[in-house]
PDB file of C-alpha atoms and ligand atoms in Angstrom:
ATOM      1  CA  UNK A 454     159.029 105.483  92.351  1.00  0.00           C
ATOM      2  CA  UNK A 455     159.514 108.976  93.716  1.00  0.00           C
ATOM      3  CA  UNK A 456     163.231 108.713  92.894  1.00  0.00           C
ATOM      4  CA  UNK A 457     162.418 107.566  89.341  1.00  0.00           C
ATOM      5  CA  UNK A 458     160.073 110.524  88.818  1.00  0.00           C
ATOM      6  CA  UNK A 459     162.683 112.895  90.209  1.00  0.00           C
ATOM      7  CA  UNK A 460     165.276 111.351  87.859  1.00  0.00           C
ATOM      8  CA  UNK A 461     163.063 111.819  84.782  1.00  0.00           C
ATOM      9  CA  UNK A 462     162.225 115.390  85.833  1.00  0.00           C
ATOM     10  CA  UNK A 463     165.912 116.165  86.284  1.00  0.00           C
ATOM     11  CA  UNK A 464     166.714 114.767  82.818  1.00  0.00           C
ATOM     12  CA  UNK A 465     164.000 116.911  81.234  1.00  0.00           C
ATOM     13  CA  UNK A 466     165.411 120.008  82.908  1.00  0.00           C
ATOM     14  CA  UNK A 467     169.064 119.256  82.162  1.00  0.00           C
ATOM     15  CA  UNK A 468     168.779 117.850  78.618  1.00  0.00           C
ATOM     16  CA  UNK A 469     167.553 120.954  76.773  1.00  0.00           C
ATOM     17  CA  UNK A 470     170.524 122.824  78.209  1.00  0.00           C
ATOM     18  CA  UNK A 471     173.027 120.251  76.789  1.00  0.00           C
ATOM     19  CA  UNK A 472     171.372 120.401  73.397  1.00  0.00           C
ATOM     20  CA  UNK A 473     171.397 124.173  73.491  1.00  0.00           C
ATOM     21  CA  UNK A 474     175.106 124.110  74.239  1.00  0.00           C
ATOM     22  CA  UNK A 475     175.972 121.718  71.431  1.00  0.00           C
ATOM     23  CA  UNK A 476     173.653 123.501  68.978  1.00  0.00           C
ATOM     24  CA  UNK A 477     175.458 126.727  69.776  1.00  0.00           C
ATOM     25  CA  UNK A 478     178.848 125.018  69.296  1.00  0.00           C
ATOM     26  CA  UNK A 479     177.747 123.612  65.959  1.00  0.00           C
ATOM     27  CA  UNK A 480     176.016 126.719  64.699  1.00  0.00           C
ATOM     28  CA  UNK A 481     176.476 127.007  60.937  1.00  0.00           C
ATOM     29  CA  UNK A 482     175.908 130.759  61.113  1.00  0.00           C
ATOM     30  CA  UNK A 483     179.440 131.424  62.308  1.00  0.00           C
ATOM     31  CA  UNK A 484     181.133 129.558  59.467  1.00  0.00           C
ATOM     32  CA  UNK A 485     181.295 129.841  55.684  1.00  0.00           C
ATOM     33  CA  UNK A 486     182.121 127.248  53.068  1.00  0.00           C
ATOM     34  CA  UNK A 487     185.652 127.474  51.659  1.00  0.00           C
ATOM     35  CA  UNK A 488     186.003 124.145  49.849  1.00  0.00           C
ATOM     36  CA  UNK A 489     183.074 121.955  48.875  1.00  0.00           C
ATOM     37  CA  UNK A 490     182.800 118.178  49.159  1.00  0.00           C
ATOM     38  CA  UNK A 491     182.870 117.876  45.341  1.00  0.00           C
ATOM     39  CA  UNK A 492     186.024 119.977  45.022  1.00  0.00           C
ATOM     40  CA  UNK A 493     187.734 117.819  47.648  1.00  0.00           C
ATOM     41  CA  UNK A 494     186.613 114.570  46.007  1.00  0.00           C
ATOM     42  CA  UNK A 495     187.858 115.529  42.548  1.00  0.00           C
ATOM     43  CA  UNK A 496     191.194 116.821  43.862  1.00  0.00           C
ATOM     44  CA  UNK A 497     191.723 113.569  45.801  1.00  0.00           C
ATOM     45  CA  UNK A 498     190.980 111.514  42.672  1.00  0.00           C
ATOM     46  CA  UNK A 499     193.390 113.626  40.593  1.00  0.00           C
ATOM     47  CA  UNK A 500     196.201 113.329  43.169  1.00  0.00           C
ATOM     48  CA  UNK A 501     195.546 109.613  43.750  1.00  0.00           C
ATOM     49  CA  UNK A 502     196.150 109.033  40.025  1.00  0.00           C
ATOM     50  CA  UNK A 503     199.619 110.576  40.420  1.00  0.00           C
ATOM     51  CA  UNK A 504     200.310 108.406  43.488  1.00  0.00           C
ATOM     52  CA  UNK A 505     199.065 105.262  41.708  1.00  0.00           C
ATOM     53  CA  UNK A 506     201.502 105.914  38.863  1.00  0.00           C
ATOM     54  CA  UNK A 507     204.360 106.758  41.182  1.00  0.00           C
ATOM     55  CA  UNK A 508     204.069 103.608  43.309  1.00  0.00           C
ATOM     56  CA  UNK A 509     202.963 101.241  40.536  1.00  0.00           C
ATOM     57  CA  UNK A 510     204.147  97.682  41.278  1.00  0.00           C
ATOM     58  CA  UNK A 511     205.010  98.606  44.871  1.00  0.00           C
ATOM     59  CA  UNK A 512     203.244  98.658  48.219  1.00  0.00           C
ATOM     60  CA  UNK A 513     202.490 101.549  50.507  1.00  0.00           C
ATOM     61  CA  UNK A 514     201.955 102.141  54.222  1.00  0.00           C
ATOM     62  CA  UNK A 515     199.543 105.017  54.692  1.00  0.00           C
ATOM     63  CA  UNK A 516     200.136 106.574  58.112  1.00  0.00           C
ATOM     64  CA  UNK A 517     197.322 108.908  59.086  1.00  0.00           C
ATOM     65  CA  UNK A 518     197.617 111.569  61.733  1.00  0.00           C
ATOM     66  CA  UNK A 519     194.645 111.220  64.052  1.00  0.00           C
ATOM     67  CA  UNK A 520     192.215 112.677  64.350  1.00  0.00           C
ATOM     68  CA  UNK A 521     192.288 115.361  61.706  1.00  0.00           C
ATOM     69  CA  UNK A 522     193.312 113.082  58.829  1.00  0.00           C
ATOM     70  CA  UNK A 523     190.378 110.718  59.376  1.00  0.00           C
ATOM     71  CA  UNK A 524     188.203 111.912  56.474  1.00  0.00           C
ATOM     72  CA  UNK A 525     190.948 112.604  53.967  1.00  0.00           C
ATOM     73  CA  UNK A 526     192.526 109.189  54.609  1.00  0.00           C
ATOM     74  CA  UNK A 527     189.209 107.354  54.244  1.00  0.00           C
ATOM     75  CA  UNK A 528     188.577 109.020  50.880  1.00  0.00           C
ATOM     76  CA  UNK A 529     192.171 108.769  49.640  1.00  0.00           C
ATOM     77  CA  UNK A 530     192.642 105.042  50.257  1.00  0.00           C
ATOM     78  CA  UNK A 531     189.510 104.289  48.254  1.00  0.00           C
ATOM     79  CA  UNK A 532     191.155 105.939  45.243  1.00  0.00           C
ATOM     80  CA  UNK A 533     194.467 104.105  45.635  1.00  0.00           C
ATOM     81  CA  UNK A 534     195.150 101.106  43.421  1.00  0.00           C
ATOM     82  CA  UNK A 535     198.463 100.169  45.026  1.00  0.00           C
ATOM     83  CA  UNK A 536     198.160  97.660  47.863  1.00  0.00           C
ATOM     84  CA  UNK A 537     198.355  99.585  51.114  1.00  0.00           C
ATOM     85  CA  UNK A 538     198.414  99.027  54.846  1.00  0.00           C
ATOM     86  CA  UNK A 539     196.843 101.684  57.039  1.00  0.00           C
ATOM     87  CA  UNK A 540     198.465 102.829  60.276  1.00  0.00           C
ATOM     88  CA  UNK A 541     197.774 105.732  62.594  1.00  0.00           C
ATOM     89  CA  UNK A 542     199.715 108.035  64.855  1.00  0.00           C
ATOM     90  CA  UNK A 543     198.190 110.682  67.091  1.00  0.00           C
ATOM     91  CA  UNK A 544     199.274 114.288  67.278  1.00  0.00           C
ATOM     92  CA  UNK A 545     197.673 117.043  69.255  1.00  0.00           C
ATOM     93  CA  UNK A 546     198.606 120.630  69.807  1.00  0.00           C
ATOM     94  CA  UNK A 547     195.229 122.372  70.069  1.00  0.00           C
ATOM     95  CA  UNK A 548     192.841 120.013  71.924  1.00  0.00           C
ATOM     96  CA  UNK A 549     190.374 121.909  74.080  1.00  0.00           C
ATOM     97  CA  UNK A 550     192.330 125.120  73.587  1.00  0.00           C
ATOM     98  CA  UNK A 551     190.414 125.785  70.361  1.00  0.00           C
ATOM     99  CA  UNK A 552     192.483 128.107  68.191  1.00  0.00           C
ATOM    100  CA  UNK A 553     195.477 128.601  70.477  1.00  0.00           C
ATOM    101  CA  UNK A 554     198.356 126.189  70.115  1.00  0.00           C
ATOM    102  CA  UNK A 555     199.735 124.112  72.987  1.00  0.00           C
ATOM    103  CA  UNK A 556     202.613 121.682  73.296  1.00  0.00           C
ATOM    104  CA  UNK A 557     202.860 119.176  70.428  1.00  0.00           C
ATOM    105  CA  UNK A 558     202.322 115.612  71.611  1.00  0.00           C
ATOM    106  CA  UNK A 559     202.955 112.673  69.247  1.00  0.00           C
ATOM    107  CA  UNK A 560     202.081 109.082  70.100  1.00  0.00           C
ATOM    108  CA  UNK A 561     201.834 105.739  68.324  1.00  0.00           C
ATOM    109  CA  UNK A 562     205.142 105.883  66.442  1.00  0.00           C
ATOM    110  CA  UNK A 563     206.956 103.307  68.585  1.00  0.00           C
ATOM    111  CA  UNK A 564     204.489 100.555  67.661  1.00  0.00           C
ATOM    112  CA  UNK A 565     205.012 100.947  63.884  1.00  0.00           C
ATOM    113  CA  UNK A 566     207.060  98.561  61.784  1.00  0.00           C
ATOM    114  CA  UNK A 567     208.140 100.561  58.739  1.00  0.00           C
ATOM    115  CA  UNK A 568     211.567  99.120  57.940  1.00  0.00           C
ATOM    116  CA  UNK A 569     212.072  98.875  54.164  1.00  0.00           C
ATOM    117  CA  UNK A 570     208.537 100.133  53.379  1.00  0.00           C
ATOM    118  CA  UNK A 571     207.187 103.059  51.350  1.00  0.00           C
ATOM    119  CA  UNK A 572     205.444 105.402  53.759  1.00  0.00           C
ATOM    120  CA  UNK A 573     202.847 108.031  52.912  1.00  0.00           C
ATOM    121  CA  UNK A 574     202.104 110.271  55.891  1.00  0.00           C
ATOM    122  CA  UNK A 575     198.655 111.879  55.646  1.00  0.00           C
ATOM    123  CA  UNK A 576     197.601 114.934  57.654  1.00  0.00           C
ATOM    124  CA  UNK A 577     194.772 117.440  57.484  1.00  0.00           C
ATOM    125  CA  UNK A 578     196.640 120.735  57.389  1.00  0.00           C
ATOM    126  CA  UNK A 579     200.153 122.114  57.065  1.00  0.00           C
ATOM    127  CA  UNK A 580     200.200 125.307  59.107  1.00  0.00           C
ATOM    128  CA  UNK A 581     203.558 125.992  60.771  1.00  0.00           C
ATOM    129  CA  UNK A 582     204.468 122.555  59.427  1.00  0.00           C
ATOM    130  CA  UNK A 583     205.873 121.477  62.801  1.00  0.00           C
ATOM    131  CA  UNK A 584     203.456 118.565  63.260  1.00  0.00           C
ATOM    132  CA  UNK A 585     204.186 116.957  59.897  1.00  0.00           C
ATOM    133  CA  UNK A 586     207.899 117.647  60.141  1.00  0.00           C
ATOM    134  CA  UNK A 587     208.245 116.273  63.694  1.00  0.00           C
ATOM    135  CA  UNK A 588     206.355 113.104  62.719  1.00  0.00           C
ATOM    136  CA  UNK A 589     208.448 112.689  59.553  1.00  0.00           C
ATOM    137  CA  UNK A 590     211.594 112.874  61.682  1.00  0.00           C
ATOM    138  CA  UNK A 591     210.222 110.224  64.056  1.00  0.00           C
ATOM    139  CA  UNK A 592     209.135 107.958  61.159  1.00  0.00           C
ATOM    140  CA  UNK A 593     212.558 108.215  59.502  1.00  0.00           C
ATOM    141  CA  UNK A 594     214.065 106.609  62.611  1.00  0.00           C
ATOM    142  CA  UNK A 595     212.073 103.485  61.633  1.00  0.00           C
ATOM    143  CA  UNK A 596     214.191 103.096  58.476  1.00  0.00           C
ATOM    144  CA  UNK A 597     211.469 103.175  55.812  1.00  0.00           C
ATOM    145  CA  UNK A 598     212.439 102.674  52.172  1.00  0.00           C
ATOM    146  CA  UNK A 599     210.866 106.048  51.333  1.00  0.00           C
ATOM    147  CA  UNK A 600     208.691 108.619  53.037  1.00  0.00           C
ATOM    148  CA  UNK A 601     206.394 111.199  51.450  1.00  0.00           C
ATOM    149  CA  UNK A 602     203.747 113.474  52.916  1.00  0.00           C
ATOM    150  CA  UNK A 603     200.218 114.232  51.791  1.00  0.00           C
ATOM    151  CA  UNK A 604     198.070 117.030  53.222  1.00  0.00           C
ATOM    152  CA  UNK A 605     194.596 118.299  52.475  1.00  0.00           C
ATOM    153  CA  UNK A 606     195.432 121.951  53.151  1.00  0.00           C
ATOM    154  CA  UNK A 607     198.445 124.226  53.255  1.00  0.00           C
ATOM    155  CA  UNK A 608     197.972 127.528  55.048  1.00  0.00           C
ATOM    156  CA  UNK A 609     199.451 130.539  53.385  1.00  0.00           C
ATOM    157  CA  UNK A 610     201.695 131.682  56.242  1.00  0.00           C
ATOM    158  CA  UNK A 611     205.352 132.543  56.554  1.00  0.00           C
ATOM    159  CA  UNK A 612     207.236 129.463  57.656  1.00  0.00           C
ATOM    160  CA  UNK A 613     210.728 129.173  59.056  1.00  0.00           C
ATOM    161  CA  UNK A 614     210.692 125.443  58.330  1.00  0.00           C
ATOM    162  CA  UNK A 615     212.660 124.221  55.306  1.00  0.00           C
ATOM    163  CA  UNK A 616     210.193 121.458  54.383  1.00  0.00           C
ATOM    164  CA  UNK A 617     207.140 121.246  52.103  1.00  0.00           C
ATOM    165  CA  UNK A 618     204.646 118.363  51.806  1.00  0.00           C
ATOM    166  CA  UNK A 619     204.992 116.231  48.659  1.00  0.00           C
ATOM    167  CA  UNK A 620     201.266 116.340  47.893  1.00  0.00           C
ATOM    168  CA  UNK A 621     199.066 119.275  48.924  1.00  0.00           C
ATOM    169  CA  UNK A 622     195.481 119.452  47.701  1.00  0.00           C
ATOM    170  CA  UNK A 623     194.557 123.081  48.473  1.00  0.00           C
ATOM    171  CA  UNK A 624     196.356 126.244  49.531  1.00  0.00           C
ATOM    172  CA  UNK A 625     194.250 128.518  51.746  1.00  0.00           C
ATOM    173  CA  UNK A 626     194.648 131.908  53.357  1.00  0.00           C
ATOM    174  CA  UNK A 627     195.563 132.167  57.028  1.00  0.00           C
ATOM    175  CA  UNK A 628     192.162 131.528  58.634  1.00  0.00           C
ATOM    176  CA  UNK A 629     191.062 128.957  61.185  1.00  0.00           C
ATOM    177  CA  UNK A 630     189.173 126.218  59.347  1.00  0.00           C
ATOM    178  CA  UNK A 631     186.949 123.322  60.392  1.00  0.00           C
ATOM    179  CA  UNK A 632     185.195 120.374  58.789  1.00  0.00           C
ATOM    180  CA  UNK A 633     186.247 117.309  56.824  1.00  0.00           C
ATOM    181  CA  UNK A 634     188.230 116.083  59.854  1.00  0.00           C
ATOM    182  CA  UNK A 635     189.369 119.465  61.149  1.00  0.00           C
ATOM    183  CA  UNK A 636     187.976 120.556  64.502  1.00  0.00           C
ATOM    184  CA  UNK A 637     187.384 123.439  66.803  1.00  0.00           C
ATOM    185  CA  UNK A 638     187.547 122.002  70.346  1.00  0.00           C
ATOM    186  CA  UNK A 639     186.697 118.564  68.852  1.00  0.00           C
ATOM    187  CA  UNK A 640     183.514 119.811  67.109  1.00  0.00           C
ATOM    188  CA  UNK A 641     182.779 120.190  63.386  1.00  0.00           C
ATOM    189  CA  UNK A 642     184.929 117.236  62.193  1.00  0.00           C
ATOM    190  CA  UNK A 643     181.945 115.627  60.443  1.00  0.00           C
ATOM    191  CA  UNK A 644     181.164 118.490  58.063  1.00  0.00           C
ATOM    192  CA  UNK A 645     181.488 117.369  54.452  1.00  0.00           C
ATOM    193  CA  UNK A 646     183.351 120.458  53.277  1.00  0.00           C
ATOM    194  CA  UNK A 647     186.013 122.785  54.686  1.00  0.00           C
ATOM    195  CA  UNK A 648     184.628 125.883  56.412  1.00  0.00           C
ATOM    196  CA  UNK A 649     186.216 129.016  57.857  1.00  0.00           C
ATOM    197  CA  UNK A 650     184.999 131.053  60.808  1.00  0.00           C
ATOM    198  CA  UNK A 651     183.527 134.355  59.643  1.00  0.00           C
TER     199      UNK A 651
HETATM  200  P1  IMP B 654     201.151 122.811  62.394  1.00  0.00           P
HETATM  201  O1  IMP B 654     201.965 121.933  63.293  1.00  0.00           O
HETATM  202  O2  IMP B 654     201.285 124.267  62.754  1.00  0.00           O
HETATM  203  O3  IMP B 654     201.404 122.590  60.936  1.00  0.00           O
HETATM  204  O4  IMP B 654     199.658 122.513  62.705  1.00  0.00           O
HETATM  205  C1  IMP B 654     199.159 121.353  62.309  1.00  0.00           C
HETATM  206  C2  IMP B 654     198.044 120.855  63.195  1.00  0.00           C
HETATM  207  O5  IMP B 654     197.331 121.879  63.878  1.00  0.00           O
HETATM  208  C3  IMP B 654     197.085 120.237  62.243  1.00  0.00           C
HETATM  209  O6  IMP B 654     197.348 118.867  62.110  1.00  0.00           O
HETATM  210  C4  IMP B 654     195.746 120.543  62.855  1.00  0.00           C
HETATM  211  O7  IMP B 654     195.372 119.486  63.691  1.00  0.00           O
HETATM  212  C5  IMP B 654     195.953 121.786  63.667  1.00  0.00           C
HETATM  213  N1  IMP B 654     195.500 122.986  62.936  1.00  0.00           N
HETATM  214  C6  IMP B 654     196.257 123.948  62.358  1.00  0.00           C
HETATM  215  N2  IMP B 654     195.498 124.881  61.772  1.00  0.00           N
HETATM  216  C7  IMP B 654     194.222 124.507  61.988  1.00  0.00           C
HETATM  217  C8  IMP B 654     192.937 125.064  61.603  1.00  0.00           C
HETATM  218  O8  IMP B 654     192.815 126.097  60.944  1.00  0.00           O
HETATM  219  N3  IMP B 654     191.853 124.360  61.995  1.00  0.00           N
HETATM  220  C9  IMP B 654     191.907 123.203  62.720  1.00  0.00           C
HETATM  221  N4  IMP B 654     193.071 122.655  63.077  1.00  0.00           N
HETATM  222  C10 IMP B 654     194.220 123.303  62.721  1.00  0.00           C
HETATM  223 MG1   MG B 655     196.119 117.423  63.079  1.00  0.00          MG
END
Protein backbone atom coordinates (compact mmCIF):
# COMPACT_ATOMS: atom_id res chain seq x y z
CA UNK A 1 0.00 0.00 0.00
CA UNK A 2 2.80 2.35 0.99
CA UNK A 3 4.61 1.45 -2.25
CA UNK A 4 1.44 2.13 -4.27
CA UNK A 5 1.03 5.56 -2.65
CA UNK A 6 4.68 6.34 -3.27
CA UNK A 7 4.25 5.27 -6.92
CA UNK A 8 1.23 7.54 -7.44
CA UNK A 9 3.01 10.44 -5.73
CA UNK A 10 6.05 9.93 -7.94
CA UNK A 11 3.87 9.92 -11.08
CA UNK A 12 2.20 13.18 -10.02
CA UNK A 13 5.59 14.80 -9.52
CA UNK A 14 7.17 13.46 -12.71
CA UNK A 15 4.23 13.78 -15.13
CA UNK A 16 3.84 17.57 -15.21
CA UNK A 17 7.51 17.80 -16.11
CA UNK A 18 7.08 15.47 -19.15
CA UNK A 19 4.08 17.44 -20.33
CA UNK A 20 5.96 20.68 -19.87
CA UNK A 21 8.79 19.32 -21.98
CA UNK A 22 6.55 18.15 -24.81
CA UNK A 23 4.46 21.34 -24.69
CA UNK A 24 7.65 23.33 -25.06
CA UNK A 25 8.76 21.13 -27.98
CA UNK A 26 5.41 21.57 -29.68
CA UNK A 27 5.03 25.27 -28.99
CA UNK A 28 3.26 26.94 -31.91
CA UNK A 29 4.80 30.29 -30.97
CA UNK A 30 8.12 29.42 -32.57
CA UNK A 31 6.66 28.50 -35.95
CA UNK A 32 4.68 30.26 -38.68
CA UNK A 33 2.43 28.86 -41.37
CA UNK A 34 4.02 28.68 -44.83
CA UNK A 35 1.58 26.43 -46.70
CA UNK A 36 -1.95 25.72 -45.54
CA UNK A 37 -3.77 22.39 -45.56
CA UNK A 38 -6.12 23.68 -48.31
CA UNK A 39 -3.24 24.79 -50.54
CA UNK A 40 -1.62 21.37 -50.15
CA UNK A 41 -4.87 19.52 -50.86
CA UNK A 42 -5.63 21.44 -54.05
CA UNK A 43 -2.07 21.12 -55.35
CA UNK A 44 -2.15 17.35 -54.73
CA UNK A 45 -5.45 17.05 -56.61
CA UNK A 46 -4.09 19.09 -59.54
CA UNK A 47 -0.89 17.01 -59.77
CA UNK A 48 -2.76 13.71 -59.30
CA UNK A 49 -4.83 14.58 -62.39
CA UNK A 50 -1.60 14.82 -64.41
CA UNK A 51 -0.39 11.48 -62.99
CA UNK A 52 -3.75 9.82 -63.70
CA UNK A 53 -3.52 10.89 -67.33
CA UNK A 54 0.11 9.90 -67.65
CA UNK A 55 -0.35 6.36 -66.31
CA UNK A 56 -3.83 5.74 -67.71
CA UNK A 57 -4.34 2.02 -68.43
CA UNK A 58 -1.22 1.11 -66.43
CA UNK A 59 -0.38 0.26 -62.84
CA UNK A 60 1.86 2.04 -60.40
CA UNK A 61 3.98 1.17 -57.36
CA UNK A 62 4.06 4.13 -55.01
CA UNK A 63 7.21 3.92 -52.88
CA UNK A 64 7.07 6.31 -49.95
CA UNK A 65 10.09 7.46 -48.02
CA UNK A 66 9.35 7.00 -44.34
CA UNK A 67 8.64 8.80 -42.25
CA UNK A 68 8.42 12.21 -43.85
CA UNK A 69 6.31 11.13 -46.83
CA UNK A 70 3.58 9.64 -44.63
CA UNK A 71 1.03 12.47 -44.98
CA UNK A 72 1.68 13.36 -48.60
CA UNK A 73 1.45 9.69 -49.64
CA UNK A 74 -1.81 9.14 -47.74
CA UNK A 75 -3.40 12.15 -49.46
CA UNK A 76 -1.90 11.47 -52.90
CA UNK A 77 -3.02 7.84 -53.21
CA UNK A 78 -6.60 8.86 -52.47
CA UNK A 79 -6.51 11.09 -55.55
CA UNK A 80 -5.00 8.44 -57.83
CA UNK A 81 -7.30 6.55 -60.18
CA UNK A 82 -4.64 4.18 -61.51
CA UNK A 83 -4.38 0.91 -59.60
CA UNK A 84 -1.42 1.20 -57.26
CA UNK A 85 0.54 -0.84 -54.76
CA UNK A 86 2.08 0.99 -51.83
CA UNK A 87 5.59 0.22 -50.59
CA UNK A 88 7.89 1.98 -48.17
CA UNK A 89 11.59 2.53 -47.72
CA UNK A 90 13.18 4.32 -44.79
CA UNK A 91 15.73 7.09 -45.03
CA UNK A 92 17.17 9.11 -42.22
CA UNK A 93 19.83 11.75 -42.10
CA UNK A 94 18.62 14.07 -39.34
CA UNK A 95 17.02 11.90 -36.61
CA UNK A 96 17.59 13.33 -33.15
CA UNK A 97 20.11 15.80 -34.53
CA UNK A 98 17.29 18.23 -35.35
CA UNK A 99 18.48 20.58 -38.08
CA UNK A 100 22.01 19.26 -38.55
CA UNK A 101 22.51 16.53 -41.11
CA UNK A 102 24.10 13.17 -40.31
CA UNK A 103 24.99 10.15 -42.40
CA UNK A 104 22.26 9.08 -44.85
CA UNK A 105 20.90 5.64 -44.03
CA UNK A 106 18.51 3.88 -46.45
CA UNK A 107 16.72 0.64 -45.62
CA UNK A 108 13.91 -1.47 -47.05
CA UNK A 109 15.03 -1.47 -50.69
CA UNK A 110 16.23 -5.08 -50.77
CA UNK A 111 12.76 -6.43 -49.96
CA UNK A 112 11.07 -4.67 -52.92
CA UNK A 113 10.03 -6.44 -56.10
CA UNK A 114 9.90 -3.74 -58.77
CA UNK A 115 10.97 -5.59 -61.91
CA UNK A 116 8.97 -4.39 -64.93
CA UNK A 117 6.81 -2.01 -62.83
CA UNK A 118 6.14 1.73 -62.97
CA UNK A 119 7.55 3.25 -59.80
CA UNK A 120 6.62 6.59 -58.26
CA UNK A 121 8.96 7.52 -55.42
CA UNK A 122 7.34 9.95 -52.97
CA UNK A 123 9.30 12.07 -50.49
CA UNK A 124 8.56 15.08 -48.33
CA UNK A 125 11.30 17.48 -49.36
CA UNK A 126 14.07 17.87 -51.92
CA UNK A 127 16.83 19.79 -50.18
CA UNK A 128 20.32 18.80 -51.33
CA UNK A 129 18.48 16.11 -53.28
CA UNK A 130 20.85 13.41 -52.05
CA UNK A 131 18.15 11.34 -50.33
CA UNK A 132 15.88 11.12 -53.37
CA UNK A 133 18.77 10.62 -55.75
CA UNK A 134 20.43 7.87 -53.67
CA UNK A 135 17.10 6.02 -53.36
CA UNK A 136 16.40 6.40 -57.09
CA UNK A 137 19.79 4.83 -57.82
CA UNK A 138 19.02 1.92 -55.48
CA UNK A 139 15.52 1.43 -56.98
CA UNK A 140 16.90 1.41 -60.53
CA UNK A 141 18.94 -1.67 -59.61
CA UNK A 142 15.57 -3.45 -59.22
CA UNK A 143 14.91 -3.06 -62.96
CA UNK A 144 11.61 -1.16 -62.88
CA UNK A 145 9.86 -0.36 -66.16
CA UNK A 146 9.96 3.35 -65.26
CA UNK A 147 10.78 5.47 -62.25
CA UNK A 148 9.59 8.99 -61.45
CA UNK A 149 9.82 11.08 -58.30
CA UNK A 150 7.23 13.16 -56.50
CA UNK A 151 8.01 15.59 -53.68
CA UNK A 152 5.92 17.94 -51.60
CA UNK A 153 8.61 20.61 -51.32
CA UNK A 154 11.73 21.74 -53.14
CA UNK A 155 14.06 24.00 -51.19
CA UNK A 156 15.49 26.90 -53.07
CA UNK A 157 19.18 26.12 -52.54
CA UNK A 158 22.16 25.75 -54.82
CA UNK A 159 22.56 22.10 -55.73
CA UNK A 160 25.51 20.33 -57.26
CA UNK A 161 23.27 17.39 -58.14
CA UNK A 162 22.19 17.04 -61.78
CA UNK A 163 18.72 15.68 -60.98
CA UNK A 164 15.29 17.26 -60.43
CA UNK A 165 12.10 15.55 -59.18
CA UNK A 166 9.46 14.90 -61.85
CA UNK A 167 6.63 16.32 -59.73
CA UNK A 168 7.21 19.04 -57.14
CA UNK A 169 4.24 20.67 -55.43
CA UNK A 170 5.84 23.76 -53.84
CA UNK A 171 9.15 25.59 -54.03
CA UNK A 172 10.17 27.23 -50.75
CA UNK A 173 13.00 29.41 -49.53
CA UNK A 174 15.88 27.87 -47.60
CA UNK A 175 14.30 27.58 -44.14
CA UNK A 176 13.85 24.59 -41.86
CA UNK A 177 10.22 23.47 -42.10
CA UNK A 178 7.99 21.12 -40.11
CA UNK A 179 4.50 19.69 -40.31
CA UNK A 180 2.55 17.55 -42.76
CA UNK A 181 5.04 14.70 -42.19
CA UNK A 182 8.16 16.80 -41.72
CA UNK A 183 9.75 16.75 -38.28
CA UNK A 184 12.10 18.47 -35.94
CA UNK A 185 13.60 15.72 -33.74
CA UNK A 186 10.51 13.57 -34.56
CA UNK A 187 8.01 16.23 -33.38
CA UNK A 188 5.53 18.29 -35.41
CA UNK A 189 4.81 15.63 -38.09
CA UNK A 190 1.07 15.76 -37.37
CA UNK A 191 0.54 19.44 -38.17
CA UNK A 192 -1.91 19.86 -41.03
CA UNK A 193 0.10 22.53 -42.84
CA UNK A 194 3.78 23.26 -43.49
CA UNK A 195 5.38 25.62 -40.96
CA UNK A 196 8.76 27.32 -40.74
CA UNK A 197 10.68 28.21 -37.60
CA UNK A 198 10.62 31.96 -37.00
P1 LIG B 1 18.18 16.01 -48.84
O1 LIG B 1 18.82 14.66 -48.88
O2 LIG B 1 19.18 17.09 -48.52
O3 LIG B 1 17.38 16.35 -50.06
O4 LIG B 1 17.25 16.03 -47.60
C1 LIG B 1 16.13 15.32 -47.64
C2 LIG B 1 15.69 14.82 -46.29
O5 LIG B 1 16.11 15.62 -45.20
C3 LIG B 1 14.20 14.93 -46.34
O6 LIG B 1 13.64 13.73 -46.77
C4 LIG B 1 13.84 15.31 -44.93
O7 LIG B 1 13.58 14.15 -44.20
C5 LIG B 1 15.05 16.00 -44.38
N1 LIG B 1 14.90 17.47 -44.44
C6 LIG B 1 15.51 18.34 -45.27
N2 LIG B 1 15.12 19.60 -45.04
C7 LIG B 1 14.24 19.53 -44.03
C8 LIG B 1 13.44 20.52 -43.32
O8 LIG B 1 13.47 21.72 -43.58
N3 LIG B 1 12.63 20.04 -42.36
C9 LIG B 1 12.54 18.72 -42.02
N4 LIG B 1 13.24 17.78 -42.65
C10 LIG B 1 14.09 18.18 -43.64
MG1 LIG C 1 12.71 12.40 -45.38
